[in-house]
PDB file of C-alpha atoms in Angstrom:
ATOM      1  CA  GLY A   1     103.425-190.478 102.225  1.00 55.00           C
ATOM      2  CA  ASP A   2     105.069-187.071 102.152  1.00 57.00           C
ATOM      3  CA  GLN A   3     107.514-186.190 104.926  1.00 54.00           C
ATOM      4  CA  ALA A   4     109.134-182.885 105.799  1.00 58.00           C
ATOM      5  CA  ALA A   5     112.639-184.308 105.413  1.00 66.00           C
ATOM      6  CA  GLY A   6     112.112-186.871 102.666  1.00 72.00           C
ATOM      7  CA  GLY A   7     109.557-189.148 101.093  1.00 77.00           C
ATOM      8  CA  SER A   8     108.894-192.558 102.576  1.00 79.00           C
ATOM      9  CA  ALA A   9     110.386-195.622 100.918  1.00 83.00           C
ATOM     10  CA  MET A  10     108.359-198.581  99.686  1.00 84.00           C
ATOM     11  CA  THR A  11     109.638-202.123  99.313  1.00 86.00           C
ATOM     12  CA  LEU A  12     107.827-205.057  97.710  1.00 85.00           C
ATOM     13  CA  THR A  13     109.528-208.384  98.378  1.00 87.00           C
ATOM     14  CA  ALA A  14     108.430-211.922  97.569  1.00 87.00           C
ATOM     15  CA  GLY A  15     108.905-214.625 100.157  1.00 87.00           C
ATOM     16  CA  GLU A  16     112.159-216.482 100.765  1.00 85.00           C
ATOM     17  CA  GLY A  17     112.265-220.236 100.198  1.00 84.00           C
ATOM     18  CA  SER A  18     114.331-222.027 102.866  1.00 83.00           C
ATOM     19  CA  ALA A  19     113.853-225.468 101.285  1.00 84.00           C
ATOM     20  CA  GLY A  20     112.982-224.618  97.689  1.00 83.00           C
ATOM     21  CA  ASP A  21     112.407-221.792  95.255  1.00 86.00           C
ATOM     22  CA  GLY A  22     111.841-218.257  96.404  1.00 86.00           C
ATOM     23  CA  GLY A  23     108.447-216.713  95.772  1.00 88.00           C
ATOM     24  CA  ALA A  24     107.709-215.124  92.411  1.00 89.00           C
ATOM     25  CA  MET A  25     106.342-211.636  91.878  1.00 88.00           C
ATOM     26  CA  THR A  26     104.051-210.708  89.008  1.00 89.00           C
ATOM     27  CA  LEU A  27     102.817-207.236  88.086  1.00 88.00           C
ATOM     28  CA  THR A  28     100.119-207.335  85.412  1.00 90.00           C
ATOM     29  CA  ALA A  29      97.893-204.578  84.072  1.00 90.00           C
ATOM     30  CA  GLY A  30      94.240-205.248  83.460  1.00 90.00           C
ATOM     31  CA  GLU A  31      92.951-206.964  80.350  1.00 86.00           C
ATOM     32  CA  SER A  32      90.200-205.348  78.312  1.00 85.00           C
ATOM     33  CA  THR A  33      87.301-207.665  77.507  1.00 83.00           C
ATOM     34  CA  ALA A  34      84.909-204.984  76.261  1.00 78.00           C
ATOM     35  CA  ALA A  35      83.250-205.449  72.896  1.00 73.00           C
ATOM     36  CA  ALA A  36      84.145-201.938  71.741  1.00 68.00           C
ATOM     37  CA  LEU A  37      86.212-201.556  68.586  1.00 71.00           C
ATOM     38  CA  SER A  38      89.247-200.037  70.327  1.00 76.00           C
ATOM     39  CA  SER A  39      89.437-201.231  73.925  1.00 81.00           C
ATOM     40  CA  THR A  40      93.043-201.062  75.093  1.00 86.00           C
ATOM     41  CA  GLY A  41      94.607-203.118  77.859  1.00 87.00           C
ATOM     42  CA  GLY A  42      95.951-201.280  80.859  1.00 89.00           C
ATOM     43  CA  ASP A  43      99.425-199.758  80.856  1.00 90.00           C
ATOM     44  CA  VAL A  44     102.251-200.485  83.298  1.00 90.00           C
ATOM     45  CA  THR A  45     104.371-197.425  84.072  1.00 91.00           C
ATOM     46  CA  VAL A  46     107.501-197.368  86.239  1.00 90.00           C
ATOM     47  CA  THR A  47     108.853-193.874  86.846  1.00 91.00           C
ATOM     48  CA  ALA A  48     111.584-192.729  89.216  1.00 89.00           C
ATOM     49  CA  GLY A  49     111.116-189.600  91.282  1.00 88.00           C
ATOM     50  CA  LYS A  50     111.932-186.091  90.138  1.00 88.00           C
ATOM     51  CA  GLY A  51     114.891-184.363  91.788  1.00 87.00           C
ATOM     52  CA  SER A  52     114.853-180.782  93.021  1.00 86.00           C
ATOM     53  CA  GLY A  53     117.468-178.298  94.142  1.00 79.00           C
ATOM     54  CA  THR A  54     119.543-175.556  92.598  1.00 74.00           C
ATOM     55  CA  THR A  55     122.839-177.474  92.198  1.00 71.00           C
ATOM     56  CA  ALA A  56     122.581-181.250  92.449  1.00 78.00           C
ATOM     57  CA  GLY A  57     118.987-182.430  92.523  1.00 81.00           C
ATOM     58  CA  ALA A  58     119.371-185.492  90.307  1.00 88.00           C
ATOM     59  CA  GLY A  59     116.346-187.519  89.318  1.00 89.00           C
ATOM     60  CA  GLY A  60     115.988-190.981  90.752  1.00 89.00           C
ATOM     61  CA  ALA A  61     117.304-193.995  88.828  1.00 90.00           C
ATOM     62  CA  VAL A  62     115.405-197.037  87.568  1.00 90.00           C
ATOM     63  CA  SER A  63     117.332-200.286  87.916  1.00 90.00           C
ATOM     64  CA  ILE A  64     116.257-203.712  86.657  1.00 91.00           C
ATOM     65  CA  SER A  65     118.526-206.583  87.662  1.00 90.00           C
ATOM     66  CA  ALA A  66     118.050-210.335  87.445  1.00 89.00           C
ATOM     67  CA  GLY A  67     118.856-212.608  90.355  1.00 88.00           C
ATOM     68  CA  VAL A  68     122.321-213.906  91.220  1.00 89.00           C
ATOM     69  CA  GLY A  69     122.901-217.610  90.583  1.00 87.00           C
ATOM     70  CA  ASP A  70     124.715-219.338  93.452  1.00 86.00           C
ATOM     71  CA  ALA A  71     125.835-222.515  91.655  1.00 85.00           C
ATOM     72  CA  ALA A  72     124.136-221.950  88.296  1.00 88.00           C
ATOM     73  CA  ALA A  73     123.682-219.144  85.793  1.00 90.00           C
ATOM     74  CA  GLY A  74     122.237-215.856  86.929  1.00 90.00           C
ATOM     75  CA  GLY A  75     118.721-214.930  85.888  1.00 89.00           C
ATOM     76  CA  ALA A  76     117.979-213.409  82.489  1.00 91.00           C
ATOM     77  CA  VAL A  77     116.414-210.037  81.713  1.00 91.00           C
ATOM     78  CA  THR A  78     113.958-210.104  78.806  1.00 92.00           C
ATOM     79  CA  VAL A  79     112.140-207.110  77.342  1.00 92.00           C
ATOM     80  CA  THR A  80     109.604-208.089  74.692  1.00 92.00           C
ATOM     81  CA  SER A  81     106.905-206.053  73.005  1.00 92.00           C
ATOM     82  CA  GLY A  82     103.343-207.279  72.760  1.00 90.00           C
ATOM     83  CA  LYS A  83     102.142-209.527  69.959  1.00 91.00           C
ATOM     84  CA  GLY A  84      99.395-208.321  67.652  1.00 88.00           C
ATOM     85  CA  THR A  85      97.197-211.370  67.130  1.00 87.00           C
ATOM     86  CA  ALA A  86      95.817-210.070  63.826  1.00 87.00           C
ATOM     87  CA  THR A  87      98.192-207.188  63.114  1.00 90.00           C
ATOM     88  CA  SER A  88     101.682-205.856  63.907  1.00 91.00           C
ATOM     89  CA  SER A  89     103.590-206.441  67.104  1.00 92.00           C
ATOM     90  CA  GLY A  90     104.444-203.475  69.291  1.00 91.00           C
ATOM     91  CA  GLY A  91     107.697-201.560  69.038  1.00 93.00           C
ATOM     92  CA  VAL A  92     110.515-201.345  71.579  1.00 92.00           C
ATOM     93  CA  THR A  93     112.236-198.007  72.143  1.00 93.00           C
ATOM     94  CA  VAL A  94     115.350-197.589  74.285  1.00 92.00           C
ATOM     95  CA  ALA A  95     116.394-193.954  74.315  1.00 93.00           C
ATOM     96  CA  THR A  96     117.984-191.322  76.506  1.00 92.00           C
ATOM     97  CA  ALA A  97     116.106-188.096  77.112  1.00 92.00           C
ATOM     98  CA  ASP A  98     116.980-184.842  75.378  1.00 92.00           C
ATOM     99  CA  GLY A  99     119.500-182.611  77.124  1.00 90.00           C
ATOM    100  CA  GLY A 100     118.262-179.648  79.129  1.00 88.00           C
ATOM    101  CA  THR A 101     119.036-175.998  78.541  1.00 87.00           C
ATOM    102  CA  ALA A 102     122.620-176.337  79.841  1.00 85.00           C
ATOM    103  CA  GLY A 103     123.627-179.958  79.338  1.00 85.00           C
ATOM    104  CA  VAL A 104     124.025-182.820  76.936  1.00 90.00           C
ATOM    105  CA  SER A 105     121.812-185.814  76.317  1.00 92.00           C
ATOM    106  CA  GLY A 106     122.654-188.990  78.209  1.00 92.00           C
ATOM    107  CA  ASP A 107     125.011-191.661  76.919  1.00 93.00           C
ATOM    108  CA  MET A 108     123.857-195.150  75.976  1.00 92.00           C
ATOM    109  CA  LEU A 109     125.978-198.213  76.713  1.00 92.00           C
ATOM    110  CA  LEU A 110     125.232-201.748  75.552  1.00 92.00           C
ATOM    111  CA  LYS A 111     127.842-204.215  76.759  1.00 92.00           C
ATOM    112  CA  THR A 112     128.379-207.725  78.022  1.00 93.00           C
ATOM    113  CA  GLY A 113     130.154-208.519  81.267  1.00 92.00           C
ATOM    114  CA  THR A 114     133.772-209.451  81.807  1.00 92.00           C
ATOM    115  CA  THR A 115     134.893-212.929  82.856  1.00 90.00           C
ATOM    116  CA  THR A 116     137.971-214.458  84.448  1.00 90.00           C
ATOM    117  CA  ALA A 117     137.369-218.061  83.317  1.00 87.00           C
ATOM    118  CA  GLY A 118     136.231-218.301  79.714  1.00 87.00           C
ATOM    119  CA  ASN A 119     134.826-216.220  76.911  1.00 89.00           C
ATOM    120  CA  SER A 120     132.869-213.078  77.638  1.00 91.00           C
ATOM    121  CA  GLY A 121     129.321-212.836  76.337  1.00 92.00           C
ATOM    122  CA  SER A 122     128.645-212.091  72.695  1.00 92.00           C
ATOM    123  CA  TYR A 123     126.574-209.210  71.355  1.00 91.00           C
ATOM    124  CA  THR A 124     124.158-209.880  68.508  1.00 92.00           C
ATOM    125  CA  VAL A 125     121.954-207.483  66.531  1.00 92.00           C
ATOM    126  CA  THR A 126     119.555-209.323  64.223  1.00 93.00           C
ATOM    127  CA  THR A 127     116.316-208.460  62.461  1.00 92.00           C
ATOM    128  CA  GLY A 128     113.624-211.047  61.871  1.00 92.00           C
ATOM    129  CA  ALA A 129     113.070-213.096  58.736  1.00 91.00           C
ATOM    130  CA  ALA A 130     110.132-212.149  56.508  1.00 91.00           C
ATOM    131  CA  VAL A 131     107.740-214.218  54.426  1.00 92.00           C
ATOM    132  CA  GLY A 132     106.002-212.123  51.792  1.00 91.00           C
ATOM    133  CA  GLY A 133     108.234-209.110  52.288  1.00 91.00           C
ATOM    134  CA  ALA A 134     111.770-207.881  52.867  1.00 91.00           C
ATOM    135  CA  GLY A 135     113.778-208.603  55.993  1.00 90.00           C
ATOM    136  CA  GLY A 136     114.180-205.641  58.315  1.00 92.00           C
ATOM    137  CA  ALA A 137     117.103-203.273  57.801  1.00 92.00           C
ATOM    138  CA  ILE A 138     119.813-202.393  60.314  1.00 92.00           C
ATOM    139  CA  GLU A 139     120.869-198.761  60.295  1.00 93.00           C
ATOM    140  CA  MET A 140     123.440-196.926  62.393  1.00 92.00           C
ATOM    141  CA  THR A 141     123.565-193.155  61.985  1.00 93.00           C
ATOM    142  CA  VAL A 142     125.521-190.473  63.829  1.00 92.00           C
ATOM    143  CA  GLY A 143     123.521-187.384  64.726  1.00 90.00           C
ATOM    144  CA  THR A 144     124.146-184.017  63.137  1.00 91.00           C
ATOM    145  CA  GLY A 145     126.051-181.242  64.918  1.00 89.00           C
ATOM    146  CA  ASN A 146     126.508-177.559  64.165  1.00 89.00           C
ATOM    147  CA  THR A 147     129.930-177.045  65.804  1.00 89.00           C
ATOM    148  CA  GLY A 148     133.196-178.792  64.980  1.00 85.00           C
ATOM    149  CA  ALA A 149     133.604-182.137  63.258  1.00 87.00           C
ATOM    150  CA  GLY A 150     130.736-184.544  62.905  1.00 88.00           C
ATOM    151  CA  GLY A 151     130.523-187.539  65.192  1.00 91.00           C
ATOM    152  CA  ALA A 152     132.631-190.586  64.293  1.00 92.00           C
ATOM    153  CA  VAL A 153     131.683-194.219  63.736  1.00 92.00           C
ATOM    154  CA  LYS A 154     134.271-196.668  65.075  1.00 93.00           C
ATOM    155  CA  LEU A 155     134.254-200.457  64.797  1.00 91.00           C
ATOM    156  CA  THR A 156     137.137-202.282  66.458  1.00 92.00           C
ATOM    157  CA  ALA A 157     137.830-206.006  66.526  1.00 91.00           C
ATOM    158  CA  GLY A 158     139.091-207.637  69.717  1.00 90.00           C
ATOM    159  CA  GLN A 159     142.714-207.566  70.841  1.00 89.00           C
ATOM    160  CA  SER A 160     144.564-210.735  71.842  1.00 87.00           C
ATOM    161  CA  THR A 161     146.715-210.190  74.930  1.00 86.00           C
ATOM    162  CA  GLY A 162     147.549-213.797  75.859  1.00 78.00           C
ATOM    163  CA  ALA A 163     151.079-215.117  76.225  1.00 77.00           C
ATOM    164  CA  SER A 164     150.476-217.557  73.351  1.00 75.00           C
ATOM    165  CA  GLY A 165     150.448-214.648  70.917  1.00 70.00           C
ATOM    166  CA  GLY A 166     147.068-215.295  69.296  1.00 80.00           C
ATOM    167  CA  ASP A 167     145.777-213.167  66.467  1.00 86.00           C
ATOM    168  CA  GLY A 168     143.485-210.247  67.039  1.00 87.00           C
ATOM    169  CA  GLY A 169     139.843-210.606  66.092  1.00 90.00           C
ATOM    170  CA  ALA A 170     138.783-210.482  62.460  1.00 92.00           C
ATOM    171  CA  MET A 171     136.304-208.068  60.895  1.00 90.00           C
ATOM    172  CA  GLU A 172     133.962-209.249  58.181  1.00 91.00           C
ATOM    173  CA  LEU A 173     131.405-207.309  56.168  1.00 89.00           C
ATOM    174  CA  THR A 174     129.212-209.318  53.791  1.00 91.00           C
ATOM    175  CA  ALA A 175     126.510-208.112  51.427  1.00 89.00           C
ATOM    176  CA  GLY A 176     123.263-210.033  51.098  1.00 86.00           C
ATOM    177  CA  GLU A 177     122.973-213.091  48.894  1.00 83.00           C
ATOM    178  CA  SER A 178     120.245-213.511  46.285  1.00 80.00           C
ATOM    179  CA  THR A 179     118.845-217.056  46.256  1.00 78.00           C
TER     180      THR A 179
END
């Protein structure tokens, strides 16, 4: 509820397992079973709180983190759109909001973690194969600007810093093959 000093916090926690797995938590919107032509399933919306103040009222953050693995791999995070049983699957949009009247839009960072005992994780961007049509395209475009130079595109292969003097990473660009 509302408080004079600050809003109340809410915590939802599944049970701890002292001799087995911890409890799972599932949040599912309602299914539509109506016979109407366009009955839509329920939405799930997660929204952080709005900030207020004249100088530093930042909006609340939304954080999604998988579980830590004690003696095995940590948990995965998977975001998948819905399947269309008789039509197209849903889209996935990851975007920062537009900048306000006196600011810039937010940055976007996609990265894998560092490691001290082995290779760091790889990063793969792949579109699906198509039967009866063309495979999906991959496009990277820098936005337009009306002051100064346009934004740059930079691709850099990995540096080798080991004492054995290994080569730096290669860069390969290959056009599609016609079979």
